[in-house]
Structure formats: structure tokens, C-alpha cells
Amino acid sequence: SQVLTQPPSESVAPGKTARITCGGKNIGSYSVHWYQQKPGQAPILVIIYDSVRPSGIPERFSGSISGNTATLTISRVEAGDEADYYCQVWDFISDVVFGAGPKLTVV
Amino acid sequence: QITLKESGPSLVKPTQTLTLTCTFSGFSLNTSGVGVGWIRQPPGKALEWLALIYWDDDARYRPSLKSRLTVTKDTSKNQVVLTMTNMDPVDTATYYCAHRGHLADRSGYNFDYWGQGNLVTVSS
């Protein structure tokens, strides 16, 4: 079954680019989805199916996969982007798998 | 507009059975492809998928918790019910229900609409 590995935390300065990774064996053969969760709130989808932005999500958010790593990229980071970011896949054996959801801190 | 809302107890005792109800609107669980899932989040920890029920009554469970979980649906009431037996303090978490989002021509799925969550504390 799939295991998704994310770093515990990331930090970035306002206006810079944040890259949050999600590692998994053969992750390119899965559809990867990304969620943003702010304190006290339910998660919201920011990227679906590797690189598709749902309606209402700013173009600053993008997703990609290379090798065994999926990456969520946030360009021109704003203070309001500070949140936990979870990757998620569906695996035939385990069904739904979430990553650890590192906290992005905007410093 | 799709909305979901969890309801149930905020406090249960160890060994008791937890019953949570998800009441939804904006979609029908009679429609092919539709599903409602349950996800929990212990305080300060990561999301953990628990279960999902499909329109055709097929139910899937987290393997490590399968023996303790049951998910059912009542399409006439637009509700999904999760029961979890033998509750333990480690089950203290916010429990979310969510709508299964998917594209017909792609494998896998996500959760595109979420309820606000129901915090359940397990303590004597």
C-alpha cells in the first residue's frame, strides 16, 4: 500500500515561492490531490489530479510530479497562505491515503 | 450548492460506541458515482481517512479500523451514519464527513466538499 512522505514543515518569505513535496513509490502512477487547511477549518482542495486547479483557486497554486515526488508550488506567497498542506492519493489496497500535512509558515 | 454537516456527541466514554450522522444537501446518494466519506483528525495531527460509502451501498474501510467501523446511508433523509465501536482516548479527534469528488475518466478520487467537523473527546 502507498505511503506518502512529507516534510514536517516549510517556511517562506512573503512574495517568494514555496514548494511543498510529497514523496511516494511510483507516485506518478497515482492521481495526487492537495488540500489546504487553516487552523480551526476544514480542508479545502487546491489542486486535483496532479495539476488541475479547482474553481476559485488562485493561479499562484500549481502542482507537478517528477519521479517519485509530487510538488505543490505556491508562487508569490501571501500571509494568508499560511496553513497545513496535505497531499492525498487513492490506492487500490489502502483506499485513501493522506500525507502528514506540513505547516507552511510565512515569515 | 453542496453542503454537509456532522452531528453527534462531543464526549463519549471509553468502550462506548460512537455514532455520527452526516446530513447533506445538493446531491443525491442515489446517483451513480456518488460517495460520502469520513475522515478524522486528532488534535494537532494529520488527516486520517476512515471510511466511504458509495451510491450502491458498497462501503470501504480503513484496514486497521475495519473491525470497529460501520457506515450506512439513508437516502430518504440525505444522511450517512458512521458507527465506531469500543472507543478509546486515542480516538479523540475532529470527525469530518466529505463528498467524494472524481472525474469519470480518471482513476482515484478526492474530497471536494467537507463538513465543518465534529470534535469527539473520549474520556471517562
mmCIF file of N, CA and C in Angstrom, chain A residues 60-106:
data_model
loop_
_atom_site.group_PDB
_atom_site.id
_atom_site.type_symbol
_atom_site.label_atom_id
_atom_site.label_comp_id
_atom_site.label_asym_id
_atom_site.label_seq_id
_atom_site.Cartn_x
_atom_site.Cartn_y
_atom_site.Cartn_z
ATOM 1 N N ARG A 60 -1.708 31.182 -8.552
ATOM 2 C CA ARG A 60 -0.437 31.056 -7.822
ATOM 3 C C ARG A 60 -0.183 29.623 -7.349
ATOM 4 N N PHE A 61 -1.246 28.824 -7.291
ATOM 5 C CA PHE A 61 -1.127 27.431 -6.838
ATOM 6 C C PHE A 61 -0.991 26.523 -8.065
ATOM 7 N N SER A 62 0.031 25.665 -8.041
ATOM 8 C CA SER A 62 0.216 24.720 -9.133
ATOM 9 C C SER A 62 0.769 23.410 -8.591
ATOM 10 N N GLY A 63 0.570 22.343 -9.352
ATOM 11 C CA GLY A 63 1.040 21.028 -8.931
ATOM 12 C C GLY A 63 1.797 20.345 -10.042
ATOM 13 N N SER A 64 2.729 19.504 -9.669
ATOM 14 C CA SER A 64 3.525 18.761 -10.643
ATOM 15 C C SER A 64 4.006 17.466 -10.014
ATOM 16 N N ILE A 65 4.471 16.564 -10.876
ATOM 17 C CA ILE A 65 5.058 15.307 -10.420
ATOM 18 C C ILE A 65 6.328 15.059 -11.205
ATOM 19 N N SER A 66 7.358 14.649 -10.509
ATOM 20 C CA SER A 66 8.617 14.264 -11.140
ATOM 21 C C SER A 66 9.210 13.105 -10.360
ATOM 22 N N GLY A 67 9.445 12.022 -11.064
ATOM 23 C CA GLY A 67 9.971 10.845 -10.386
ATOM 24 C C GLY A 67 9.013 10.361 -9.319
ATOM 25 N N ASN A 68 9.522 10.168 -8.124
ATOM 26 C CA ASN A 68 8.698 9.680 -7.016
ATOM 27 C C ASN A 68 8.219 10.811 -6.097
ATOM 28 N N THR A 69 8.192 12.028 -6.620
ATOM 29 C CA THR A 69 7.805 13.166 -5.792
ATOM 30 C C THR A 69 6.777 14.047 -6.503
ATOM 31 N N ALA A 70 5.685 14.331 -5.784
ATOM 32 C CA ALA A 70 4.718 15.328 -6.224
ATOM 33 C C ALA A 70 5.029 16.632 -5.499
ATOM 34 N N THR A 71 4.838 17.747 -6.162
ATOM 35 C CA THR A 71 5.163 19.036 -5.566
ATOM 36 C C THR A 71 4.014 20.009 -5.750
ATOM 37 N N LEU A 72 3.657 20.662 -4.653
ATOM 38 C CA LEU A 72 2.713 21.779 -4.687
ATOM 39 C C LEU A 72 3.555 23.051 -4.653
ATOM 40 N N THR A 73 3.386 23.895 -5.640
ATOM 41 C CA THR A 73 4.130 25.137 -5.714
ATOM 42 C C THR A 73 3.186 26.311 -5.506
ATOM 43 N N ILE A 74 3.562 27.192 -4.613
ATOM 44 C CA ILE A 74 2.777 28.398 -4.360
ATOM 45 C C ILE A 74 3.673 29.588 -4.698
ATOM 46 N N SER A 75 3.310 30.312 -5.727
ATOM 47 C CA SER A 75 4.096 31.468 -6.157
ATOM 48 C C SER A 75 3.609 32.726 -5.448
ATOM 49 N N ARG A 76 4.506 33.669 -5.323
ATOM 50 C CA ARG A 76 4.169 34.980 -4.720
ATOM 51 C C ARG A 76 3.371 34.768 -3.426
ATOM 52 N N VAL A 77 3.984 34.068 -2.515
ATOM 53 C CA VAL A 77 3.318 33.667 -1.274
ATOM 54 C C VAL A 77 2.815 34.885 -0.496
ATOM 55 N N GLU A 78 1.614 34.729 0.036
ATOM 56 C CA GLU A 78 0.985 35.764 0.859
ATOM 57 C C GLU A 78 0.822 35.249 2.285
ATOM 58 N N ALA A 79 0.625 36.163 3.194
ATOM 59 C CA ALA A 79 0.442 35.772 4.597
ATOM 60 C C ALA A 79 -0.750 34.828 4.751
ATOM 61 N N GLY A 80 -1.765 35.020 3.932
ATOM 62 C CA GLY A 80 -2.959 34.180 4.005
ATOM 63 C C GLY A 80 -2.756 32.757 3.518
ATOM 64 N N ASP A 81 -1.587 32.470 2.960
ATOM 65 C CA ASP A 81 -1.293 31.102 2.518
ATOM 66 C C ASP A 81 -0.759 30.243 3.653
ATOM 67 N N GLU A 82 -0.525 30.841 4.804
ATOM 68 C CA GLU A 82 -0.012 30.082 5.953
ATOM 69 C C GLU A 82 -1.059 29.059 6.375
ATOM 70 N N ALA A 83 -0.691 27.787 6.325
ATOM 71 C CA ALA A 83 -1.633 26.689 6.559
ATOM 72 C C ALA A 83 -0.880 25.370 6.538
ATOM 73 N N ASP A 84 -1.612 24.298 6.825
ATOM 74 C CA ASP A 84 -1.100 22.947 6.619
ATOM 75 C C ASP A 84 -1.512 22.501 5.219
ATOM 76 N N TYR A 85 -0.622 21.783 4.553
ATOM 77 C CA TYR A 85 -0.900 21.331 3.186
ATOM 78 C C TYR A 85 -0.727 19.815 3.106
ATOM 79 N N TYR A 86 -1.817 19.139 2.775
ATOM 80 C CA TYR A 86 -1.838 17.682 2.719
ATOM 81 C C TYR A 86 -1.901 17.206 1.266
ATOM 82 N N CYS A 87 -1.089 16.212 0.945
ATOM 83 C CA CYS A 87 -1.276 15.501 -0.303
ATOM 84 C C CYS A 87 -2.127 14.263 -0.028
ATOM 85 N N GLN A 88 -2.770 13.762 -1.066
ATOM 86 C CA GLN A 88 -3.679 12.610 -0.913
ATOM 87 C C GLN A 88 -3.738 11.836 -2.220
ATOM 88 N N VAL A 89 -3.738 10.519 -2.102
ATOM 89 C CA VAL A 89 -3.942 9.660 -3.258
ATOM 90 C C VAL A 89 -4.963 8.602 -2.915
ATOM 91 N N TRP A 90 -5.429 7.918 -3.932
ATOM 92 C CA TRP A 90 -6.263 6.740 -3.748
ATOM 93 C C TRP A 90 -5.450 5.540 -4.173
ATOM 94 N N ASP A 91 -5.402 4.558 -3.306
ATOM 95 C CA ASP A 91 -4.635 3.343 -3.549
ATOM 96 C C ASP A 91 -5.589 2.168 -3.516
ATOM 97 N N PHE A 92 -5.429 1.248 -4.449
ATOM 98 C CA PHE A 92 -6.357 0.126 -4.561
ATOM 99 C C PHE A 92 -6.406 -0.712 -3.291
ATOM 100 N N ILE A 93 -5.268 -0.768 -2.575
ATOM 101 C CA ILE A 93 -5.213 -1.601 -1.368
ATOM 102 C C ILE A 93 -5.674 -0.824 -0.138
ATOM 103 N N SER A 94 -5.103 0.363 0.057
ATOM 104 C CA SER A 94 -5.383 1.156 1.261
ATOM 105 C C SER A 94 -6.546 2.115 1.088
ATOM 106 N N ASP A 95 -7.032 2.266 -0.114
ATOM 107 C CA ASP A 95 -8.059 3.247 -0.447
ATOM 108 C C ASP A 95 -7.467 4.647 -0.337
ATOM 109 N N VAL A 96 -7.939 5.486 0.567
ATOM 110 C CA VAL A 96 -7.473 6.864 0.629
ATOM 111 C C VAL A 96 -6.276 6.981 1.560
ATOM 112 N N VAL A 97 -5.230 7.663 1.091
ATOM 113 C CA VAL A 97 -4.021 7.882 1.878
ATOM 114 C C VAL A 97 -3.713 9.377 1.887
ATOM 115 N N PHE A 98 -3.465 9.910 3.085
ATOM 116 C CA PHE A 98 -3.052 11.304 3.238
ATOM 117 C C PHE A 98 -1.582 11.355 3.656
ATOM 118 N N GLY A 99 -0.924 12.421 3.259
ATOM 119 C CA GLY A 99 0.401 12.715 3.781
ATOM 120 C C GLY A 99 0.297 13.346 5.157
ATOM 121 N N ALA A 100 1.426 13.725 5.726
ATOM 122 C CA ALA A 100 1.471 14.234 7.097
ATOM 123 C C ALA A 100 1.037 15.686 7.212
ATOM 124 N N GLY A 101 0.993 16.403 6.115
ATOM 125 C CA GLY A 101 0.473 17.764 6.154
ATOM 126 C C GLY A 101 1.392 18.769 6.812
ATOM 127 N N PRO A 102 2.517 19.074 6.196
ATOM 128 C CA PRO A 102 3.424 20.050 6.798
ATOM 129 C C PRO A 102 2.820 21.441 6.897
ATOM 130 N N LYS A 103 3.225 22.146 7.932
ATOM 131 C CA LYS A 103 2.777 23.516 8.106
ATOM 132 C C LYS A 103 3.658 24.444 7.288
ATOM 133 N N LEU A 104 3.033 25.263 6.486
ATOM 134 C CA LEU A 104 3.751 26.314 5.774
ATOM 135 C C LEU A 104 3.669 27.589 6.600
ATOM 136 N N THR A 105 4.838 28.075 6.982
ATOM 137 C CA THR A 105 4.911 29.312 7.753
ATOM 138 C C THR A 105 5.416 30.420 6.853
ATOM 139 N N VAL A 106 4.726 31.537 6.859
ATOM 140 C CA VAL A 106 5.148 32.694 6.073
ATOM 141 C C VAL A 106 5.838 33.659 7.023
#
